[in-house]
Short mmCIF file of C-alpha atoms in Angstrom, two decimals:
data_model
loop_
_atom_site.label_atom_id
_atom_site.label_comp_id
_atom_site.label_asym_id
_atom_site.label_seq_id
_atom_site.Cartn_x
_atom_site.Cartn_y
_atom_site.Cartn_z
CA PHE C 1197 -1.83 -25.59 29.05
CA PHE C 1198 -1.33 -25.10 25.32
CA TYR C 1199 2.14 -23.73 24.55
CA GLY C 1200 0.68 -21.46 21.88
CA TYR C 1201 -0.44 -19.09 24.63
CA TRP C 1202 3.23 -18.48 25.48
CA ILE C 1203 3.70 -17.59 21.82
CA VAL C 1204 0.92 -15.01 22.16
CA LEU C 1205 2.73 -13.56 25.19
CA ALA C 1206 6.01 -13.46 23.25
CA GLY C 1207 4.28 -11.57 20.46
CA PHE C 1208 2.80 -9.11 22.96
CA VAL C 1209 6.17 -8.37 24.58
CA THR C 1210 7.93 -8.04 21.22
CA LEU C 1211 5.38 -5.60 19.83
CA THR C 1212 5.32 -3.60 23.08
CA LEU C 1213 9.06 -3.00 22.81
CA SER C 1214 9.22 -2.45 19.05
CA SER C 1215 6.37 0.10 19.02
CA GLY C 1216 7.16 1.80 22.32
CA LEU C 1217 10.86 2.32 21.60
CA THR C 1218 10.50 3.36 17.95
CA TYR C 1219 7.11 4.69 16.80
CA TYR C 1220 5.85 6.11 20.09
CA GLY C 1221 9.37 6.83 21.27
CA PHE C 1222 9.93 9.25 18.40
CA SER C 1223 6.75 11.16 19.19
CA VAL C 1224 8.09 12.06 22.65
CA MET C 1225 11.86 12.19 21.94
CA ASN C 1226 11.91 14.44 18.88
CA GLN C 1227 11.20 17.69 20.72
CA SER C 1228 14.00 17.02 23.22
CA VAL C 1229 16.45 16.48 20.38
CA ALA C 1230 15.21 19.60 18.58
CA ALA C 1231 15.64 21.63 21.77
CA ASP C 1232 19.33 20.69 22.09
CA GLU C 1233 21.21 23.97 21.56
CA LYS C 1234 24.30 22.10 20.30
CA PHE C 1235 22.43 21.21 17.12
CA GLY C 1236 20.18 24.17 16.39
CA TRP C 1237 17.83 21.98 14.38
CA SER C 1238 14.29 23.13 13.68
CA PRO C 1239 11.34 20.87 14.57
CA GLY C 1240 10.80 20.36 10.84
CA GLN C 1241 14.36 19.08 10.37
CA VAL C 1242 13.95 16.67 13.28
CA THR C 1243 10.64 15.42 11.89
CA LEU C 1244 12.47 14.57 8.66
CA ALA C 1245 13.84 11.60 10.60
CA PHE C 1246 10.34 10.16 10.87
CA THR C 1247 10.01 10.36 7.09
CA CYS C 1248 13.11 8.18 6.90
CA PHE C 1249 11.53 5.89 9.51
CA ALA C 1250 8.33 5.53 7.45
CA VAL C 1251 10.23 4.95 4.19
CA ALA C 1252 12.26 2.21 5.86
CA MET C 1253 9.10 0.46 7.02
CA ALA C 1254 7.61 0.57 3.51
CA VAL C 1255 10.79 -0.69 1.84
CA THR C 1256 11.54 -3.36 4.43
CA SER C 1257 8.08 -4.95 4.76
CA PRO C 1258 8.20 -7.11 1.57
CA LEU C 1259 11.74 -8.20 2.40
CA VAL C 1260 10.74 -9.18 5.93
CA GLY C 1261 7.87 -11.22 4.55
CA ARG C 1262 10.20 -13.16 2.26
CA LEU C 1263 12.78 -13.63 5.00
CA THR C 1264 10.12 -14.91 7.39
CA ASP C 1265 8.97 -17.44 4.78
CA LYS C 1266 12.53 -18.67 4.26
CA ARG C 1267 14.03 -18.55 7.75
CA GLY C 1268 11.07 -18.56 10.11
CA PRO C 1269 9.99 -15.91 12.63
CA ARG C 1270 12.56 -16.80 15.30
CA GLN C 1271 15.58 -15.90 13.17
CA VAL C 1272 13.83 -12.77 11.91
CA LEU C 1273 13.17 -11.59 15.47
CA THR C 1274 16.82 -12.18 16.35
CA ILE C 1275 17.93 -9.95 13.48
CA GLY C 1276 15.39 -7.30 14.48
CA THR C 1277 16.64 -7.27 18.07
CA ILE C 1278 20.22 -6.64 16.94
CA VAL C 1279 19.15 -3.82 14.59
CA LEU C 1280 16.96 -2.18 17.25
CA ALA C 1281 19.56 -2.27 20.03
CA LEU C 1282 22.39 -1.00 17.79
CA SER C 1283 20.21 1.80 16.39
CA LEU C 1284 19.24 3.02 19.86
CA VAL C 1285 22.75 2.94 21.28
CA LEU C 1286 24.15 4.76 18.25
CA LEU C 1287 21.42 7.41 18.55
CA SER C 1288 22.90 8.29 21.94
CA THR C 1289 26.10 9.36 20.14
CA ILE C 1290 24.79 11.35 17.14
CA SER C 1291 26.35 14.68 16.17
CA SER C 1292 24.71 15.45 12.80
CA LEU C 1293 21.27 15.54 11.21
CA TRP C 1294 22.20 13.00 8.53
CA SER C 1295 23.22 10.43 11.16
CA TYR C 1296 20.01 11.10 13.10
CA CYS C 1297 17.96 10.44 9.94
CA LEU C 1298 20.01 7.40 8.96
CA LEU C 1299 19.56 5.81 12.37
CA HIS C 1300 15.83 6.44 12.22
CA PHE C 1301 15.84 4.61 8.90
CA SER C 1302 17.36 1.65 10.74
CA LEU C 1303 14.79 2.09 13.55
CA GLY C 1304 12.05 1.83 10.92
CA MET C 1305 13.66 -1.37 9.69
CA SER C 1306 13.77 -2.75 13.22
CA MET C 1307 10.10 -2.01 13.88
CA THR C 1308 9.17 -3.89 10.71
CA ILE C 1309 11.47 -6.82 11.49
CA LEU C 1310 10.06 -6.99 15.04
CA GLY C 1311 6.56 -6.12 13.90
CA ALA C 1312 3.27 -7.47 12.65
CA VAL C 1313 4.69 -9.58 9.80
CA PRO C 1314 6.71 -12.17 11.77
CA ILE C 1315 4.31 -12.09 14.73
CA SER C 1316 1.22 -12.71 12.57
CA VAL C 1317 3.01 -15.61 10.83
CA LEU C 1318 4.01 -17.00 14.21
CA ILE C 1319 0.43 -16.81 15.54
CA SER C 1320 -0.95 -18.29 12.31
CA ASN C 1321 1.44 -21.24 12.63
CA TRP C 1322 0.23 -21.97 16.17
CA PHE C 1323 -3.49 -21.27 15.81
CA HIS C 1324 -5.83 -22.51 13.10
CA ARG C 1325 -8.91 -21.60 15.13
CA ARG C 1326 -9.31 -18.39 17.14
CA ARG C 1327 -6.53 -16.95 14.99
CA GLY C 1328 -8.00 -13.44 14.88
CA THR C 1329 -8.51 -13.37 18.64
CA MET C 1330 -4.97 -14.57 19.36
CA GLN C 1331 -3.49 -12.08 16.90
CA GLY C 1332 -5.55 -9.36 18.54
CA LEU C 1333 -4.15 -10.30 21.96
CA SER C 1334 -0.56 -10.18 20.68
CA PHE C 1335 -1.16 -6.97 18.78
CA ILE C 1336 -2.29 -5.28 22.00
CA GLY C 1337 1.44 -4.81 22.48
CA LEU C 1338 1.51 -2.29 19.60
CA GLY C 1339 -0.74 -0.02 21.65
CA PHE C 1340 0.58 -0.91 25.09
CA GLY C 1341 4.01 0.23 23.95
CA GLY C 1342 2.70 3.78 23.67
CA PHE C 1343 0.92 3.62 27.02
CA ALA C 1344 3.99 2.25 28.79
CA PHE C 1345 6.87 4.08 27.11
CA GLY C 1346 5.39 7.42 26.05
CA PRO C 1347 4.88 8.84 29.57
CA LEU C 1348 7.91 6.92 30.93
CA ILE C 1349 10.29 8.51 28.43
CA ARG C 1350 8.86 12.03 28.57
CA ASN C 1351 8.11 12.34 32.29
CA TYR C 1352 10.87 10.25 33.91
CA LEU C 1353 13.79 9.21 31.72
CA ILE C 1354 14.47 12.45 29.84
CA PRO C 1355 14.13 14.76 32.90
CA ASN C 1356 16.47 12.55 34.93
CA LEU C 1357 18.92 11.23 32.33
CA ASP C 1358 18.74 13.60 29.31
CA TRP C 1359 17.91 12.30 25.85
CA ARG C 1360 21.30 10.71 25.08
CA ASP C 1361 21.39 8.52 28.17
CA THR C 1362 17.72 7.71 27.61
CA TYR C 1363 18.57 6.19 24.22
CA ALA C 1364 21.36 4.13 25.83
CA VAL C 1365 19.05 2.80 28.57
CA LEU C 1366 16.40 1.87 26.02
CA ALA C 1367 19.01 0.02 23.94
CA LEU C 1368 20.01 -2.09 26.93
CA LEU C 1369 16.39 -2.76 27.83
CA SER C 1370 15.51 -3.93 24.32
CA ALA C 1371 18.52 -6.23 24.06
CA VAL C 1372 17.98 -7.94 27.42
CA VAL C 1373 14.21 -8.41 27.19
CA MET C 1374 14.19 -9.61 23.57
CA ALA C 1375 17.07 -12.02 24.18
CA LEU C 1376 15.04 -13.66 26.97
CA VAL C 1377 11.89 -13.80 24.83
CA ILE C 1378 13.63 -15.37 21.83
CA LEU C 1379 15.68 -17.85 23.85
CA PHE C 1380 12.95 -19.11 26.16
CA LEU C 1381 9.56 -18.50 24.50
CA VAL C 1382 9.64 -18.29 20.70
CA LYS C 1383 9.18 -21.52 18.73
CA ASN C 1384 8.48 -21.27 15.01
CA HIS C 1385 5.90 -24.04 14.87
CA PRO C 1386 4.05 -26.49 17.14
CA ARG C 1387 6.09 -29.29 15.60
CA ASP C 1388 9.12 -27.86 17.41
CA LYS C 1389 7.37 -28.88 20.64
CA GLY C 1390 5.81 -32.08 19.29
CA LEU C 1391 2.36 -30.43 19.15
CA SER C 1392 -0.35 -29.66 16.60
CA PRO C 1393 -1.69 -26.16 15.88
CA TYR C 1394 -4.70 -25.18 17.95
CA GLY C 1395 -7.82 -26.35 16.14
CA ALA C 1396 -5.96 -28.48 13.56
CA GLU C 1397 -5.30 -32.16 13.01
CA ALA C 1398 -1.75 -33.43 13.43
CA THR C 1399 -1.49 -34.06 9.70
CA GLU C 1400 -1.81 -30.33 9.06
CA ILE C 1401 1.53 -29.51 10.70
CA ALA C 1402 3.96 -27.70 8.38
CA ASP C 1403 7.64 -28.45 8.05
CA ALA C 1404 10.08 -28.34 10.94
CA HIS C 1405 11.16 -24.79 10.17
CA GLY C 1406 7.68 -23.41 10.62
CA LEU C 1407 7.30 -22.51 6.94
CA LYS C 1408 4.22 -22.98 4.78
CA THR C 1409 4.20 -26.09 2.63
CA GLU C 1410 3.38 -26.11 -1.07
CA LYS C 1411 -0.04 -27.52 -0.20
CA ALA C 1412 -0.98 -24.44 1.82
CA PRO C 1413 -4.11 -22.91 0.25
CA GLY C 1414 -3.91 -19.47 -1.27
CA LEU C 1415 -2.24 -17.36 -3.93
CA THR C 1416 1.39 -16.90 -4.87
CA LEU C 1417 2.92 -13.42 -4.76
CA ARG C 1418 2.60 -13.08 -8.53
CA GLU C 1419 -1.08 -14.04 -8.39
CA THR C 1420 -1.69 -11.67 -5.47
CA LEU C 1421 -0.15 -8.73 -7.35
CA GLY C 1422 -2.67 -9.33 -10.12
CA LYS C 1423 -5.63 -8.87 -7.80
CA SER C 1424 -7.34 -5.49 -7.50
CA ALA C 1425 -8.05 -6.24 -3.83
CA PHE C 1426 -4.32 -6.17 -3.06
CA TRP C 1427 -3.86 -2.72 -4.58
CA LEU C 1428 -7.00 -1.35 -2.94
CA ILE C 1429 -5.85 -2.59 0.48
CA SER C 1430 -2.37 -1.13 -0.10
CA LEU C 1431 -3.66 2.25 -1.28
CA THR C 1432 -6.11 2.72 1.57
CA ALA C 1433 -3.44 1.66 4.08
CA ALA C 1434 -1.04 4.27 2.65
CA VAL C 1435 -3.61 7.08 2.87
CA TYR C 1436 -4.55 5.96 6.37
CA GLY C 1437 -0.91 6.02 7.45
CA MET C 1438 -0.41 9.58 6.17
CA GLY C 1439 -3.33 10.93 8.15
CA LEU C 1440 -2.46 8.96 11.27
CA ASN C 1441 1.26 9.70 11.44
CA GLY C 1442 1.04 13.33 10.43
CA GLY C 1443 -0.97 14.09 13.54
CA LEU C 1444 0.50 11.70 16.10
CA GLN C 1445 4.21 12.18 15.38
CA ASN C 1446 3.87 15.98 15.53
CA LEU C 1447 1.41 15.97 18.40
CA GLU C 1448 3.65 17.81 20.87
CA ARG C 1449 4.35 20.57 18.38
CA ILE C 1450 0.66 20.82 17.43
CA LEU C 1451 -0.48 21.12 21.03
CA THR C 1452 2.23 23.31 22.54
CA VAL C 1453 1.54 26.19 20.14
CA ARG C 1454 -1.80 26.53 21.92
CA PRO C 1455 -1.83 28.15 25.35
CA GLU C 1456 -4.15 25.46 26.75
CA PHE C 1457 -1.63 22.62 26.41
CA THR C 1458 1.91 21.67 27.50
CA ALA C 1459 4.45 19.02 26.46
CA GLY C 1460 3.20 16.92 29.39
CA ASP C 1461 -0.31 17.02 27.94
CA ALA C 1462 1.05 15.69 24.64
CA ALA C 1463 2.81 12.80 26.41
CA PHE C 1464 -0.40 12.12 28.30
CA ALA C 1465 -2.35 12.00 25.03
CA VAL C 1466 0.19 9.57 23.52
CA GLY C 1467 -0.33 7.30 26.53
CA ILE C 1468 -4.11 7.41 26.08
CA VAL C 1469 -3.70 6.57 22.39
CA GLY C 1470 -1.55 3.58 23.29
CA LEU C 1471 -3.95 2.30 25.95
CA SER C 1472 -6.99 2.68 23.73
CA SER C 1473 -5.10 1.09 20.85
CA ALA C 1474 -4.35 -1.91 23.05
CA ALA C 1475 -8.05 -2.35 23.75
CA GLY C 1476 -8.88 -1.79 20.08
CA LYS C 1477 -6.58 -4.57 18.93
CA PHE C 1478 -8.32 -7.11 21.11
CA VAL C 1479 -11.78 -5.88 20.09
CA PHE C 1480 -11.01 -5.87 16.38
CA GLY C 1481 -9.16 -9.19 16.62
CA TYR C 1482 -12.28 -10.70 18.21
CA LEU C 1483 -14.56 -9.14 15.58
CA CYS C 1484 -12.37 -10.34 12.69
CA ASP C 1485 -13.13 -13.94 13.68
CA ARG C 1486 -16.85 -13.21 13.28
CA ILE C 1487 -17.26 -10.44 10.68
CA ASP C 1488 -15.78 -9.93 7.22
CA PRO C 1489 -12.58 -7.94 7.93
CA LYS C 1490 -13.38 -5.42 5.20
CA TYR C 1491 -16.16 -4.07 7.41
CA THR C 1492 -14.00 -3.93 10.54
CA THR C 1493 -11.28 -2.19 8.50
CA ALA C 1494 -13.75 0.47 7.34
CA ALA C 1495 -14.80 1.05 10.95
CA ALA C 1496 -11.17 1.47 12.07
CA TYR C 1497 -10.46 4.00 9.32
CA ALA C 1498 -13.60 5.93 10.27
CA PHE C 1499 -12.45 6.16 13.90
CA THR C 1500 -9.08 7.53 12.79
CA GLY C 1501 -10.67 10.20 10.60
CA LEU C 1502 -12.97 11.27 13.41
CA SER C 1503 -10.03 11.59 15.81
CA LEU C 1504 -8.35 14.17 13.56
CA ALA C 1505 -11.49 16.29 13.66
CA VAL C 1506 -11.49 16.09 17.48
CA LEU C 1507 -7.81 17.10 17.61
CA THR C 1508 -8.48 20.12 15.41
CA LEU C 1509 -11.24 21.32 17.74
CA ALA C 1510 -9.56 20.32 21.04
CA ARG C 1511 -9.51 23.03 23.73
CA SER C 1512 -9.16 21.07 26.98
CA THR C 1513 -7.66 17.94 28.53
CA TYR C 1514 -11.04 16.25 28.22
CA HIS C 1515 -10.86 16.72 24.47
CA LEU C 1516 -7.43 15.06 24.51
CA TRP C 1517 -8.96 12.10 26.32
CA LEU C 1518 -11.57 11.86 23.57
CA TYR C 1519 -8.95 12.25 20.83
CA GLY C 1520 -6.74 9.56 22.36
CA ILE C 1521 -9.58 7.08 22.84
CA ILE C 1522 -10.98 7.48 19.32
CA LEU C 1523 -7.59 7.46 17.59
CA GLY C 1524 -6.48 4.48 19.66
CA LEU C 1525 -9.52 2.49 18.63
CA GLY C 1526 -8.80 3.26 14.98
CA MET C 1527 -5.12 2.36 15.33
CA GLY C 1528 -6.08 -0.78 17.20
CA GLY C 1529 -7.86 -2.13 14.17
CA TRP C 1530 -4.95 -1.81 11.77
CA ALA C 1531 -2.83 -4.86 12.66
CA PRO C 1532 -5.55 -7.54 13.16
CA ASN C 1533 -7.59 -6.20 10.24
CA THR C 1534 -4.63 -6.25 7.84
CA ALA C 1535 -3.56 -9.71 8.92
CA MET C 1536 -7.07 -11.13 8.48
CA LEU C 1537 -7.62 -9.32 5.16
CA ALA C 1538 -4.45 -10.95 3.81
CA ASN C 1539 -5.52 -14.32 5.15
CA ARG C 1540 -9.04 -14.13 3.74
CA TYR C 1541 -8.31 -12.70 0.30
CA PHE C 1542 -4.89 -14.21 -0.48
CA GLY C 1543 -4.60 -17.28 1.75
CA MET C 1544 -1.63 -18.75 3.60
CA LYS C 1545 0.55 -19.91 0.71
CA GLN C 1546 2.84 -16.86 0.89
CA TYR C 1547 1.25 -15.19 3.88
#
């Protein structure tokens, strides 16, 4: 049994927690915080926290990439676990809007540190063949987090614990699970176990820290920044993110102004998005091994655009099913497509 499959499992668990407790968690927690009479915040003020979350992800991503190159994924995941757990436990004590926004900035940092960058590097270190498929399997966690935690938080934790205690419970959960994953599963590189990457000769093993060697094929950061492909990928990803997050993070508010839907329906839709996204990550990961990722990326963006049209016209629970399935498929393509685009167009030198 190749140890790399345990690495895939570690990636899945990490991404399930990081997405479920931050990205999807906000979509079901924000209305409970806004409804707290002690604050008197409007839904728009609460949603400002997600802007801070998104800004943190954008600012942190390049830094996480550099840190992963220098220290290896294992140390990066350790830092991310500490940031995530502290952010969640401190959110249970907030008393002002500025602290709520600041802690969501740190949540955005934690999702990036525990996100696609270190996990894709980890998978790339362990798999030279079937890389897209293995990344797709790990990235299922990004969608499964919504399926698992969206309904759990909205339908069980908040009604029974209130939102403050819910944050505290989630902090404890993240700390315990991630500590076990990092201690017992995560290894930066096959060399740490005396192995070779899947589909590679032993002579292709990188250094003991799991970092790319100078002989790794590809472009440097300076060379990459000079390529139009990099800026086109970045621009389309930014536009995609605006359309995606604007709808999903305000889904409860969008739906509950209509008499046909309740807050429970919104949590249900978030769960469907997460489940469909999980399936989409495997499908697109599989396709990326066989088709130029620029075509699979275009397909994922098209699914996301179509889902917004369905949401606009939705009038029943069946329409929410359709919205969740289509949006989930589009979201599912983002992580494996982006990872394979970077691999194909810029190589592994500073992946």
